[in-house]
Backbone as CSV, one residue per row, in Angstrom:
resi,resn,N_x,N_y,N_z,CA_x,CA_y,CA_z,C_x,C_y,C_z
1,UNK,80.049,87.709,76.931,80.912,88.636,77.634,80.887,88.366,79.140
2,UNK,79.784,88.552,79.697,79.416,87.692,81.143,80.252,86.635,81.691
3,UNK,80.091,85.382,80.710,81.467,84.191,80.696,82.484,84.498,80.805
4,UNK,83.088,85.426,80.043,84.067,85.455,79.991,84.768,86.290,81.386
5,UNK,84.292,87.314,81.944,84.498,87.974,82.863,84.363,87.037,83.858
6,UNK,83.351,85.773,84.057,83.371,85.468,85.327,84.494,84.424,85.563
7,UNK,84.644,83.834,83.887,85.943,83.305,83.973,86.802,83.898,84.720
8,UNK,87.649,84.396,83.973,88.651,86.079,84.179,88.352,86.095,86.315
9,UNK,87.595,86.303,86.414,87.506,86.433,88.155,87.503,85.480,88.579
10,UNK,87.345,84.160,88.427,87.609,82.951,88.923,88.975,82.391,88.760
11,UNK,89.553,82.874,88.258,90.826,82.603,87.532,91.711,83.636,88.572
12,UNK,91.604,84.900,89.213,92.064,85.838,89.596,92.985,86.589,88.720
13,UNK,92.326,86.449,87.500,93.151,87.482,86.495,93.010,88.837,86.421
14,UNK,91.724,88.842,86.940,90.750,90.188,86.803,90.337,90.451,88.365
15,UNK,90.168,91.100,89.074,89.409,91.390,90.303,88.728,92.795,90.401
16,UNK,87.726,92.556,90.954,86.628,93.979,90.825,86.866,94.851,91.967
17,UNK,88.126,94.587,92.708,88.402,95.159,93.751,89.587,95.029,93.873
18,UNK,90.141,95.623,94.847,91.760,95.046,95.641,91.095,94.474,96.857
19,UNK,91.690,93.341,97.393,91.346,92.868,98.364,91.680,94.359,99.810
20,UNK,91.057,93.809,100.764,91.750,94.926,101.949,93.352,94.620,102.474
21,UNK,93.426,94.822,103.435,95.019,94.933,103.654,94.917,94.058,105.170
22,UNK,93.718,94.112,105.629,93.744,93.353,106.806,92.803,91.560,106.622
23,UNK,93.138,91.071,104.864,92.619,90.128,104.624,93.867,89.469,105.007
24,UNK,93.804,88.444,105.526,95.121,87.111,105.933,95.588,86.632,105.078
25,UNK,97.239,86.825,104.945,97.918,86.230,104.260,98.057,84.604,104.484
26,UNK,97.754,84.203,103.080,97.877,82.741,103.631,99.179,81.696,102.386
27,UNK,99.943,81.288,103.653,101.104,81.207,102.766,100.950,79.366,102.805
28,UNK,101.658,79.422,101.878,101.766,77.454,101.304,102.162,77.214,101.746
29,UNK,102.498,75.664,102.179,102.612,74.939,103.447,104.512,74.939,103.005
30,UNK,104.798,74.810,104.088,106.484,74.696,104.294,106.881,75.933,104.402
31,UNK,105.948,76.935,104.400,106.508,78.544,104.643,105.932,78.579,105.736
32,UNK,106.040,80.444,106.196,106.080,80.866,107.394,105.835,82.334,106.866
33,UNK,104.833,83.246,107.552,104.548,84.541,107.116,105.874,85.061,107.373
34,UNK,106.490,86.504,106.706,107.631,87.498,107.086,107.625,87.981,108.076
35,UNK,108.917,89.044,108.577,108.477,89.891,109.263,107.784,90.956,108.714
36,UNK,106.258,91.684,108.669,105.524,92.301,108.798,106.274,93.579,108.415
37,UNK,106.426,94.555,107.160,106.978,96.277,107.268,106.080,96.637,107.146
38,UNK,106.339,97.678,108.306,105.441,99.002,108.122,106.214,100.344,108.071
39,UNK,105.727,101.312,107.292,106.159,102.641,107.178,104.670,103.167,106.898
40,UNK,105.763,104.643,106.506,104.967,105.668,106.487,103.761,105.588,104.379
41,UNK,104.263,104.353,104.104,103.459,104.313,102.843,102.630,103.092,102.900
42,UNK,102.580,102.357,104.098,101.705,100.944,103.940,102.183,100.288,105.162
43,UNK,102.051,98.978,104.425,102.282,97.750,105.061,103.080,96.534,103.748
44,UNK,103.805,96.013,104.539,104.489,94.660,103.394,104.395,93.502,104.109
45,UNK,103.575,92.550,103.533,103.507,91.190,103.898,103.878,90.176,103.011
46,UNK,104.668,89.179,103.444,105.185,88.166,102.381,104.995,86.843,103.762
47,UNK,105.382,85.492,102.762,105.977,84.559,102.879,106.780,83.946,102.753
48,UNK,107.584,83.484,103.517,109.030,82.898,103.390,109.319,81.735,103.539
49,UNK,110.464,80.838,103.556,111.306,79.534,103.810,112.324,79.597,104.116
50,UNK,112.814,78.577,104.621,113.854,78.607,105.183,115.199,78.154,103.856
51,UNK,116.300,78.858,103.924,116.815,78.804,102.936,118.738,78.164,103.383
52,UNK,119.187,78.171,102.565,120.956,77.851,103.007,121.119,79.150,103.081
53,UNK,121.091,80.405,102.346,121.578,81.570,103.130,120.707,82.576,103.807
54,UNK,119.719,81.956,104.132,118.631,82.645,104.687,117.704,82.470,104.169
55,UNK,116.842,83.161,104.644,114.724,83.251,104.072,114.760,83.439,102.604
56,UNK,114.312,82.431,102.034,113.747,83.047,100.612,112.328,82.948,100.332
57,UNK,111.783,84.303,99.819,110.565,84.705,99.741,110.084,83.643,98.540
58,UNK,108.875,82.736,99.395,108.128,81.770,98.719,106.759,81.746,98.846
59,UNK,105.621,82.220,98.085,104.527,82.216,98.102,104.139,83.794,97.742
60,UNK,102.451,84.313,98.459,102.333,85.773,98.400,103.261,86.568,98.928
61,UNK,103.055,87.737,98.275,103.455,88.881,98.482,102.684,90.228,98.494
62,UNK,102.454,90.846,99.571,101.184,91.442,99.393,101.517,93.346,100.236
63,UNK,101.326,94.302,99.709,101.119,95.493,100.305,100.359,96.325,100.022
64,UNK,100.068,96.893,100.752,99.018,97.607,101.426,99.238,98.993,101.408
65,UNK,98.050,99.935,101.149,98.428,101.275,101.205,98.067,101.979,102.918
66,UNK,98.251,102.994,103.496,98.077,103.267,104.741,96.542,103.674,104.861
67,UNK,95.437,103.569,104.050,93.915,103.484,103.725,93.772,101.996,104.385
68,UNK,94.647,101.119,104.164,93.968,99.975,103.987,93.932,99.150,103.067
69,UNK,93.547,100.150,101.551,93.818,99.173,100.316,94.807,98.560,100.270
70,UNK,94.324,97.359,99.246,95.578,96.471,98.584,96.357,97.495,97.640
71,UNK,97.434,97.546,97.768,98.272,98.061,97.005,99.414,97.429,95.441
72,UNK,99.215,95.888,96.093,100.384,95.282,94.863,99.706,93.953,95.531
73,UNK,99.659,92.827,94.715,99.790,91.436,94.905,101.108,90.840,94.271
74,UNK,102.141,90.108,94.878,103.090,89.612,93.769,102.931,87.876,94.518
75,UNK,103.534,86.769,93.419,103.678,85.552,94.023,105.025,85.295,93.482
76,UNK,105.383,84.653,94.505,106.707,84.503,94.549,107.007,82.607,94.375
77,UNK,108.475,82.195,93.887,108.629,80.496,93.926,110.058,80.579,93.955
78,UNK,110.167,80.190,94.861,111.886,80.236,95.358,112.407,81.113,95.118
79,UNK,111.943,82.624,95.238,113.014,83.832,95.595,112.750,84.366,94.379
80,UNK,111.706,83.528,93.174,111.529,84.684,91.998,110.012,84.908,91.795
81,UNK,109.816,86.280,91.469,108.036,86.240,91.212,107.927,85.090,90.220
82,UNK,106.362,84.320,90.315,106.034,83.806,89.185,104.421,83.953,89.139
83,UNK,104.015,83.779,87.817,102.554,84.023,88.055,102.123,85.154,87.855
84,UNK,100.570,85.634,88.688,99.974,87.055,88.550,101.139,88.259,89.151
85,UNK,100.733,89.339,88.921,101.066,90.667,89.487,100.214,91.456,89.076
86,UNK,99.480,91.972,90.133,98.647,93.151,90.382,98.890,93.963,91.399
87,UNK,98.785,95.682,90.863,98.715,96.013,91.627,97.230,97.647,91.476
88,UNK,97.471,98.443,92.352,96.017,99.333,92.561,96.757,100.810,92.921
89,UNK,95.974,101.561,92.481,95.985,102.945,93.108,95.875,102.853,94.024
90,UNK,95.211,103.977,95.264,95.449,104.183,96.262,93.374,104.663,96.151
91,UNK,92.927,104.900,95.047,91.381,105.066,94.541,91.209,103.527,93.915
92,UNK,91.644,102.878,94.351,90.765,101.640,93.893,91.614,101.159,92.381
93,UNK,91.796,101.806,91.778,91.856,101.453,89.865,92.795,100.531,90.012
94,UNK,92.447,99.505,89.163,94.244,98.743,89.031,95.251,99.649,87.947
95,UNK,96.326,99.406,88.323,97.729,100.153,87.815,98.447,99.536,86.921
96,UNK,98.325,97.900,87.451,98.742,96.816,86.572,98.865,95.259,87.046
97,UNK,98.435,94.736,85.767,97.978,93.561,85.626,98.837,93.062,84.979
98,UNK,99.360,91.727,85.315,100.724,90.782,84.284,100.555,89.624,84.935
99,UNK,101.624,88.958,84.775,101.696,87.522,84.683,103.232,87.487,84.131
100,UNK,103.866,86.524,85.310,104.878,86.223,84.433,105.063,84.474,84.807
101,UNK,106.474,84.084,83.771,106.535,82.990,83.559,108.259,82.772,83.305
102,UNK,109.008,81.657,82.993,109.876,81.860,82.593,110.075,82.067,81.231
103,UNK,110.879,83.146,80.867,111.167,83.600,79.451,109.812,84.182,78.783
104,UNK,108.599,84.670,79.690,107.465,84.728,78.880,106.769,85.579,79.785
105,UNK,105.833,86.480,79.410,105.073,87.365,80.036,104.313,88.343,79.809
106,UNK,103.275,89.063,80.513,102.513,89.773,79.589,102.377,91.050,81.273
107,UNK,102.434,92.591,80.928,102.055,93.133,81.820,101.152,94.327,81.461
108,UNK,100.193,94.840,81.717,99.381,95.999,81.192,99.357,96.902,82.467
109,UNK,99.452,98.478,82.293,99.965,99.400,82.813,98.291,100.134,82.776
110,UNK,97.933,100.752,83.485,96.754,101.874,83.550,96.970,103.256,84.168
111,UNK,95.956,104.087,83.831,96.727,105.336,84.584,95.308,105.372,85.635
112,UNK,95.037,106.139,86.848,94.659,106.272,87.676,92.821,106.440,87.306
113,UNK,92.697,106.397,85.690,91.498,106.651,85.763,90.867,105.470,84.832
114,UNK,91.603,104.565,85.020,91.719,102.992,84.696,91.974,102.646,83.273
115,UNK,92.387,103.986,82.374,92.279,103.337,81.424,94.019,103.063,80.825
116,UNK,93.938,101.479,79.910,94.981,101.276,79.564,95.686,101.700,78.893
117,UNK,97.198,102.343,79.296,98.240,102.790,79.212,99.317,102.130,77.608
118,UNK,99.499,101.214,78.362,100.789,100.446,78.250,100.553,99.097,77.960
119,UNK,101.260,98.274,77.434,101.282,96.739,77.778,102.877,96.031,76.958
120,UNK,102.972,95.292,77.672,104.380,94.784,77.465,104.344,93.654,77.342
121,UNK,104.226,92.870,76.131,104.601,91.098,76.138,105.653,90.793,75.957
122,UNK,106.260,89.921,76.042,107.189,88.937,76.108,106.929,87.774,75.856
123,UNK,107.507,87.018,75.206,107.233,85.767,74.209,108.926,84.882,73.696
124,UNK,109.508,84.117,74.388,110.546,83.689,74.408,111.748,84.397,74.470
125,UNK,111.582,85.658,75.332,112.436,86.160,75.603,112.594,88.091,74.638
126,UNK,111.217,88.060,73.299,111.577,88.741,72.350,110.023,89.892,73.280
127,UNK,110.928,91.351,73.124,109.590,91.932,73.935,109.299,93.096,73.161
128,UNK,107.741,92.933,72.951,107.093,93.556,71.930,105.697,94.699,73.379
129,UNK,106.503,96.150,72.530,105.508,97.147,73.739,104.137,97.628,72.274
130,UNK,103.106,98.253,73.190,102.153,98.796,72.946,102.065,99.602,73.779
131,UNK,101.667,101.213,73.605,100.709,102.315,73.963,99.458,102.955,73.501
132,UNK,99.232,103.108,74.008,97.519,104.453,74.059,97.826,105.606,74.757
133,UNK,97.245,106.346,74.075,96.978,107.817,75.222,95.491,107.850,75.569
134,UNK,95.590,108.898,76.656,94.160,108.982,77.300,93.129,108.688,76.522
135,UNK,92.820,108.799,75.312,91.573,108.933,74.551,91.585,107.403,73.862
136,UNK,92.519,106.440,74.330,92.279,105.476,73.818,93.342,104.775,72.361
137,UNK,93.694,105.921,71.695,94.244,105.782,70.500,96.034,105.359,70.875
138,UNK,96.008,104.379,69.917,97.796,103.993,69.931,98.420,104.857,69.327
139,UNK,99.882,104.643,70.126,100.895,105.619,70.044,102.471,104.937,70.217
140,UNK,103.248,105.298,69.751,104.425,104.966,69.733,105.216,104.956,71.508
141,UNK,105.664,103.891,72.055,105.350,103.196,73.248,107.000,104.087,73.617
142,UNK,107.008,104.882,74.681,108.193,105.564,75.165,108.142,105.923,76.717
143,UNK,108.975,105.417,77.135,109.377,105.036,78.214,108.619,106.497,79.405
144,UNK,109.425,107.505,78.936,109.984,109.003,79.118,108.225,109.420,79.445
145,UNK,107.521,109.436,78.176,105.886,110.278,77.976,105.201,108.624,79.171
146,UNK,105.481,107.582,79.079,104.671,106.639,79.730,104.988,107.045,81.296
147,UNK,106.082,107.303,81.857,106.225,107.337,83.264,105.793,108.846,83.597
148,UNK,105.783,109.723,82.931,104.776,110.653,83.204,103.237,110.825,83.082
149,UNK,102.464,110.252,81.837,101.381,109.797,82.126,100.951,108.888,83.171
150,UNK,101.882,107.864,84.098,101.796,107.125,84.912,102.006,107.757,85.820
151,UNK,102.743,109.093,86.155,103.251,109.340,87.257,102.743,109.018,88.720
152,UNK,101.466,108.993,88.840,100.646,108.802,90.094,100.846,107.107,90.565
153,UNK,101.528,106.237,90.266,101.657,105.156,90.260,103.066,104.685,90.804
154,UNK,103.255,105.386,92.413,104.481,104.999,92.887,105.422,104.223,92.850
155,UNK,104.673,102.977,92.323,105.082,101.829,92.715,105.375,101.202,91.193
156,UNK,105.471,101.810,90.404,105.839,101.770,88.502,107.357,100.905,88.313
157,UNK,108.187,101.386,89.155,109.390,101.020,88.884,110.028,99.694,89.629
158,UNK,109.199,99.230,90.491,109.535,98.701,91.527,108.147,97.258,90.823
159,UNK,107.075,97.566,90.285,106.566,96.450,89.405,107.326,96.156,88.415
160,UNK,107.431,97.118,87.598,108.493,96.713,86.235,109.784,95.582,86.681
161,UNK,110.264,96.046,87.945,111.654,95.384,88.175,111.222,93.865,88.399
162,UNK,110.092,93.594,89.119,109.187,92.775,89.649,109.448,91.677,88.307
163,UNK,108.348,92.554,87.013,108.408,91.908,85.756,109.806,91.517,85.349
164,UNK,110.159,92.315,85.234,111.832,91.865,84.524,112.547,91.050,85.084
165,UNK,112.428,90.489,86.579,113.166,89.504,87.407,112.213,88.313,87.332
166,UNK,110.823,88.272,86.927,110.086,87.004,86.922,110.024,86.323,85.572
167,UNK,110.438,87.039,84.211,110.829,86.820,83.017,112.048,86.475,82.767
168,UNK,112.552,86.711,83.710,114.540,86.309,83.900,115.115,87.056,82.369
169,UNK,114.468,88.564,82.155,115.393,89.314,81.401,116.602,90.346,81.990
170,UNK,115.981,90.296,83.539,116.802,91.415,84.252,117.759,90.138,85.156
C-alpha cells in the first residue's frame, strides 16, 4: 500500500496537500506566464503562447483561494486541458481529481469532508457515472442530489466544463 501511494505522489496523481498559491508558476518553454486575475475569490495564473488570433493558454493553470490555498490545478496544450485536474476546498480536502485525454477520461468528485462522491469515466467517448452517499454506499448517480451534496464546491461547474472540453465531448 506504501508503494503504491508513493507511486501515486510521484506521479502527481495524488498530493497530500494543495500546493500554496505563492508557489511559482513555471511554464514550458515557448510560453510566457498570463496576465495575473485577481478578485474578490483568489487569484488565476496561467501560461500562454503566442497564437494567430491571440494567446492560447499552453501549459499550467493554476488558482488560488484568497487564504492562499491552491484552489484548482488544470494543464493546458494548445488551448485544451490535457492531463491532471485537481482541484481543493478552501479546508484543504481535494474536490476533484481527473485526468483527461482525448476521447478518454476519468474524474472523481469529493465532498468537503473528503469523502468520494462521484466519479465519471469515459472510455472512447462512452461515459459511465458512479455515486456514493456520505456513508460510503452506492447510489444511483444524479446530477440534481450530486450538486447539492457538493454544494460547497464553487468551482463544480466550471471543473466539469474543464472535463468535458479536455475529452472533446463538449
Amino acid at each position: 500500500m506504501r508503494t503504491a501511494l508513493a507511486a501515486l505522489l510521484a506521479l502527481g496523481l495524488v498530493a497530500p496537500w494543495p500546493a500554496r498559491a505563492a508557489d511559482p508558476i513555471v511554464c514550458p518553454e515557448g510560453t510566457r506566464p498570463g496576465v495575473t486575475e485577481k478578485a474578490a475569490e483568489g487569484t488565476l495564473r496561467w501560461c500562454e503562447r503566442p497564437g494567430p488570433g491571440g494567446s492560447i493558454r499552453h501549459g499550467p493553470m493554476l488558482g488560488s483561494y484568497p487564504s492562499g490555498r491552491r484552489r484548482f490545478e488544470v494543464y493546458f496544450v494548445d488551448g485544451t486541458p490535457r492531463g491532471p485536474i485537481r482541484a481543493w476546498y478552501d479546508n484543504g480536502q481535494a474536490s476533484a481529481i481527473g485526468e483527461t485525454r482525448p476521447d478518454n477520461g476519468t474524474l472523481t468528485l469529493r465532498d468537503e469532508a473528503g469523502r468520494r462522491r462521484a466519479q465519471i469515466d469515459v472510455r472512447a467517448r462512452q461515459v459511465v457515472t458512479q455515486a456514493w452517499d456520505a456513508d460510503g454506499r452506492e447510489e444511483k448517480y444524479e446530477e440534481a442530489k450530486l450538486a447539492k451534496a457538493l454544494a460547497a464546491n464553487r468551482d463544480l461547474s466550471f471543473i466539469m466544463n474543464l472535463f468535458a472540453v479536455g475529452i472533446g465531448i463538449q
